[in-house]
PDB file of C-alpha atoms in Angstrom:
ATOM      1  CA  GLN A   1     -15.558 -33.732  24.449  1.00 81.00           C
ATOM      2  CA  VAL A   2     -17.955 -31.092  23.186  1.00 87.00           C
ATOM      3  CA  GLN A   3     -17.434 -27.384  22.554  1.00 91.00           C
ATOM      4  CA  PRO A   4     -20.645 -25.340  22.685  1.00 93.00           C
ATOM      5  CA  VAL A   5     -20.918 -22.127  20.659  1.00 93.00           C
ATOM      6  CA  GLU A   6     -23.893 -19.819  21.173  1.00 94.00           C
ATOM      7  CA  SER A   7     -25.510 -17.667  18.538  1.00 86.00           C
ATOM      8  CA  ALA A   8     -28.686 -15.631  17.969  1.00 79.00           C
ATOM      9  CA  GLY A   9     -28.436 -13.232  20.894  1.00 93.00           C
ATOM     10  CA  GLY A  10     -29.766  -9.738  20.412  1.00 94.00           C
ATOM     11  CA  LEU A  11     -31.925  -6.815  21.436  1.00 97.00           C
ATOM     12  CA  VAL A  12     -35.695  -7.194  21.726  1.00 97.00           C
ATOM     13  CA  GLN A  13     -38.557  -5.202  23.184  1.00 97.00           C
ATOM     14  CA  ALA A  14     -40.436  -6.319  26.265  1.00 98.00           C
ATOM     15  CA  GLY A  15     -43.084  -8.845  25.301  1.00 98.00           C
ATOM     16  CA  GLY A  16     -41.135  -9.981  22.280  1.00 98.00           C
ATOM     17  CA  SER A  17     -39.567 -13.328  21.442  1.00 97.00           C
ATOM     18  CA  LEU A  18     -36.114 -14.592  20.620  1.00 97.00           C
ATOM     19  CA  ARG A  19     -34.614 -18.001  19.915  1.00 96.00           C
ATOM     20  CA  LEU A  20     -31.095 -18.784  21.011  1.00 97.00           C
ATOM     21  CA  SER A  21     -29.114 -21.517  19.304  1.00 97.00           C
ATOM     22  CA  CYS A  22     -26.126 -23.450  20.558  1.00 96.00           C
ATOM     23  CA  THR A  23     -24.147 -25.710  18.268  1.00 94.00           C
ATOM     24  CA  ALA A  24     -21.646 -28.070  19.858  1.00 89.00           C
ATOM     25  CA  SER A  25     -18.845 -29.952  18.207  1.00 84.00           C
ATOM     26  CA  GLY A  26     -18.123 -33.518  19.217  1.00 76.00           C
ATOM     27  CA  ARG A  27     -19.333 -36.955  18.205  1.00 74.00           C
ATOM     28  CA  THR A  28     -20.784 -37.650  21.656  1.00 79.00           C
ATOM     29  CA  PHE A  29     -23.079 -34.604  21.797  1.00 82.00           C
ATOM     30  CA  SER A  30     -26.165 -36.777  22.124  1.00 82.00           C
ATOM     31  CA  SER A  31     -24.856 -38.355  25.345  1.00 86.00           C
ATOM     32  CA  TYR A  32     -24.822 -35.035  27.235  1.00 91.00           C
ATOM     33  CA  THR A  33     -27.522 -33.293  29.129  1.00 94.00           C
ATOM     34  CA  MET A  34     -27.592 -29.734  27.786  1.00 95.00           C
ATOM     35  CA  GLY A  35     -28.420 -26.669  29.822  1.00 97.00           C
ATOM     36  CA  TRP A  36     -28.859 -22.932  29.587  1.00 98.00           C
ATOM     37  CA  PHE A  37     -27.686 -20.575  32.318  1.00 98.00           C
ATOM     38  CA  ARG A  38     -27.689 -16.802  32.502  1.00 98.00           C
ATOM     39  CA  GLN A  39     -25.878 -14.088  34.397  1.00 98.00           C
ATOM     40  CA  ALA A  40     -27.035 -10.502  34.798  1.00 97.00           C
ATOM     41  CA  PRO A  41     -24.749  -7.656  35.922  1.00 91.00           C
ATOM     42  CA  GLY A  42     -24.139  -7.823  39.650  1.00 94.00           C
ATOM     43  CA  LYS A  43     -25.855 -11.192  40.001  1.00 96.00           C
ATOM     44  CA  GLU A  44     -24.720 -14.789  40.248  1.00 95.00           C
ATOM     45  CA  ARG A  45     -25.061 -17.183  37.356  1.00 96.00           C
ATOM     46  CA  GLU A  46     -28.431 -18.896  37.521  1.00 97.00           C
ATOM     47  CA  PHE A  47     -30.014 -21.979  36.025  1.00 98.00           C
ATOM     48  CA  VAL A  48     -32.517 -21.419  33.221  1.00 98.00           C
ATOM     49  CA  ALA A  49     -33.351 -24.761  31.610  1.00 98.00           C
ATOM     50  CA  ALA A  50     -32.007 -28.238  30.875  1.00 97.00           C
ATOM     51  CA  ILE A  51     -32.853 -31.046  28.478  1.00 95.00           C
ATOM     52  CA  SER A  52     -31.991 -34.743  28.636  1.00 91.00           C
ATOM     53  CA  TRP A  53     -29.921 -36.637  26.082  1.00 85.00           C
ATOM     54  CA  SER A  54     -33.038 -37.897  24.316  1.00 85.00           C
ATOM     55  CA  GLY A  55     -34.918 -34.609  24.436  1.00 88.00           C
ATOM     56  CA  THR A  56     -37.836 -36.257  26.210  1.00 88.00           C
ATOM     57  CA  SER A  57     -37.215 -34.691  29.630  1.00 92.00           C
ATOM     58  CA  THR A  58     -36.902 -30.982  30.392  1.00 95.00           C
ATOM     59  CA  ASP A  59     -36.541 -28.810  33.468  1.00 96.00           C
ATOM     60  CA  TYR A  60     -37.042 -25.063  33.912  1.00 97.00           C
ATOM     61  CA  ALA A  61     -36.380 -22.428  36.498  1.00 98.00           C
ATOM     62  CA  ASP A  62     -39.570 -21.065  38.018  1.00 97.00           C
ATOM     63  CA  SER A  63     -38.768 -17.610  36.660  1.00 97.00           C
ATOM     64  CA  VAL A  64     -38.985 -18.793  33.036  1.00 98.00           C
ATOM     65  CA  LYS A  65     -41.422 -21.694  33.215  1.00 97.00           C
ATOM     66  CA  ASP A  66     -44.285 -21.341  30.703  1.00 96.00           C
ATOM     67  CA  ARG A  67     -42.360 -18.658  28.800  1.00 98.00           C
ATOM     68  CA  PHE A  68     -39.188 -20.438  27.676  1.00 98.00           C
ATOM     69  CA  THR A  69     -38.876 -23.727  25.799  1.00 98.00           C
ATOM     70  CA  ILE A  70     -35.705 -25.767  25.494  1.00 98.00           C
ATOM     71  CA  SER A  71     -35.268 -28.279  22.678  1.00 97.00           C
ATOM     72  CA  ARG A  72     -32.494 -30.141  20.899  1.00 94.00           C
ATOM     73  CA  ASP A  73     -31.719 -31.656  17.539  1.00 93.00           C
ATOM     74  CA  ASN A  74     -29.025 -34.268  17.991  1.00 90.00           C
ATOM     75  CA  ALA A  75     -28.643 -34.728  14.239  1.00 90.00           C
ATOM     76  CA  LYS A  76     -27.527 -31.083  14.061  1.00 92.00           C
ATOM     77  CA  ASN A  77     -25.634 -31.095  17.383  1.00 91.00           C
ATOM     78  CA  THR A  78     -27.769 -28.132  18.377  1.00 94.00           C
ATOM     79  CA  VAL A  79     -29.773 -27.085  21.416  1.00 95.00           C
ATOM     80  CA  TYR A  80     -32.282 -24.231  21.328  1.00 97.00           C
ATOM     81  CA  LEU A  81     -33.895 -21.900  23.808  1.00 97.00           C
ATOM     82  CA  ARG A  82     -37.096 -20.266  22.605  1.00 97.00           C
ATOM     83  CA  MET A  83     -37.883 -17.263  24.771  1.00 98.00           C
ATOM     84  CA  ASN A  84     -41.361 -15.759  24.652  1.00 98.00           C
ATOM     85  CA  SER A  85     -42.963 -12.887  26.558  1.00 98.00           C
ATOM     86  CA  LEU A  86     -39.560 -11.476  27.373  1.00 98.00           C
ATOM     87  CA  LYS A  87     -39.174  -9.140  30.327  1.00 98.00           C
ATOM     88  CA  PRO A  88     -36.454  -6.613  31.166  1.00 97.00           C
ATOM     89  CA  GLU A  89     -35.487  -8.943  34.019  1.00 96.00           C
ATOM     90  CA  ASP A  90     -34.451 -11.517  31.398  1.00 98.00           C
ATOM     91  CA  THR A  91     -31.587  -9.270  30.298  1.00 98.00           C
ATOM     92  CA  ALA A  92     -28.378 -11.224  30.828  1.00 98.00           C
ATOM     93  CA  VAL A  93     -25.549 -13.073  29.194  1.00 98.00           C
ATOM     94  CA  TYR A  94     -26.858 -16.518  28.308  1.00 98.00           C
ATOM     95  CA  TYR A  95     -24.553 -19.532  28.411  1.00 98.00           C
ATOM     96  CA  CYS A  96     -24.975 -22.934  26.828  1.00 97.00           C
ATOM     97  CA  ALA A  97     -23.366 -25.828  28.701  1.00 96.00           C
ATOM     98  CA  ALA A  98     -22.924 -29.598  28.483  1.00 94.00           C
ATOM     99  CA  ASN A  99     -23.321 -31.935  31.461  1.00 92.00           C
ATOM    100  CA  PRO A 100     -21.746 -35.409  31.254  1.00 89.00           C
ATOM    101  CA  SER A 101     -24.008 -36.784  33.992  1.00 84.00           C
ATOM    102  CA  ASN A 102     -27.622 -36.676  35.081  1.00 80.00           C
ATOM    103  CA  LEU A 103     -26.857 -35.430  38.587  1.00 81.00           C
ATOM    104  CA  ARG A 104     -27.369 -31.971  40.072  1.00 88.00           C
ATOM    105  CA  LEU A 105     -28.633 -30.539  36.803  1.00 90.00           C
ATOM    106  CA  ARG A 106     -29.514 -27.149  38.273  1.00 94.00           C
ATOM    107  CA  SER A 107     -25.986 -26.580  39.545  1.00 94.00           C
ATOM    108  CA  ALA A 108     -23.483 -24.859  37.263  1.00 95.00           C
ATOM    109  CA  THR A 109     -20.700 -26.989  38.719  1.00 94.00           C
ATOM    110  CA  SER A 110     -22.262 -30.077  37.118  1.00 94.00           C
ATOM    111  CA  TYR A 111     -21.544 -28.788  33.614  1.00 95.00           C
ATOM    112  CA  ARG A 112     -18.126 -29.537  32.213  1.00 94.00           C
ATOM    113  CA  TYR A 113     -18.180 -27.627  28.915  1.00 95.00           C
ATOM    114  CA  TRP A 114     -19.349 -24.050  28.433  1.00 96.00           C
ATOM    115  CA  GLY A 115     -19.893 -21.661  25.567  1.00 96.00           C
ATOM    116  CA  GLN A 116     -18.603 -18.093  25.611  1.00 96.00           C
ATOM    117  CA  GLY A 117     -22.047 -16.631  26.234  1.00 97.00           C
ATOM    118  CA  THR A 118     -24.345 -14.415  24.207  1.00 97.00           C
ATOM    119  CA  GLN A 119     -25.928 -11.123  25.257  1.00 97.00           C
ATOM    120  CA  VAL A 120     -29.700 -10.847  25.405  1.00 98.00           C
ATOM    121  CA  THR A 121     -31.063  -7.379  26.124  1.00 98.00           C
ATOM    122  CA  VAL A 122     -34.771  -6.732  26.670  1.00 98.00           C
ATOM    123  CA  ALA A 123     -35.797  -3.090  26.403  1.00 97.00           C
ATOM    124  CA  SER A 124     -38.619  -1.798  28.580  1.00 91.00           C
TER     125      SER A 124
END
């Protein structure tokens, strides 16, 4: 089992950058695919990015590709989301999640363990 806990949310201006961190307890952290999802008011939760157990494979939603970078440090049980060139449309609650399999990685239902979420607000 792993228990993700997000940190480093905040308020930034459009065009700015922010790095989110997610630290997960559990000795088997390195065996999980890790993902980031987000949910804006009035919208469904959407996939943002995912990273494989080894950190060698990544996947991004089209809306964030070339702006966001996901990475992980298994020695620290931590996954990161570096967000550059932020837009007001990126405003949402961001969730870190752990996926015990390598199937359906863009579907929220594939992720067994979830953090509480952290608010990211981008001012126009």
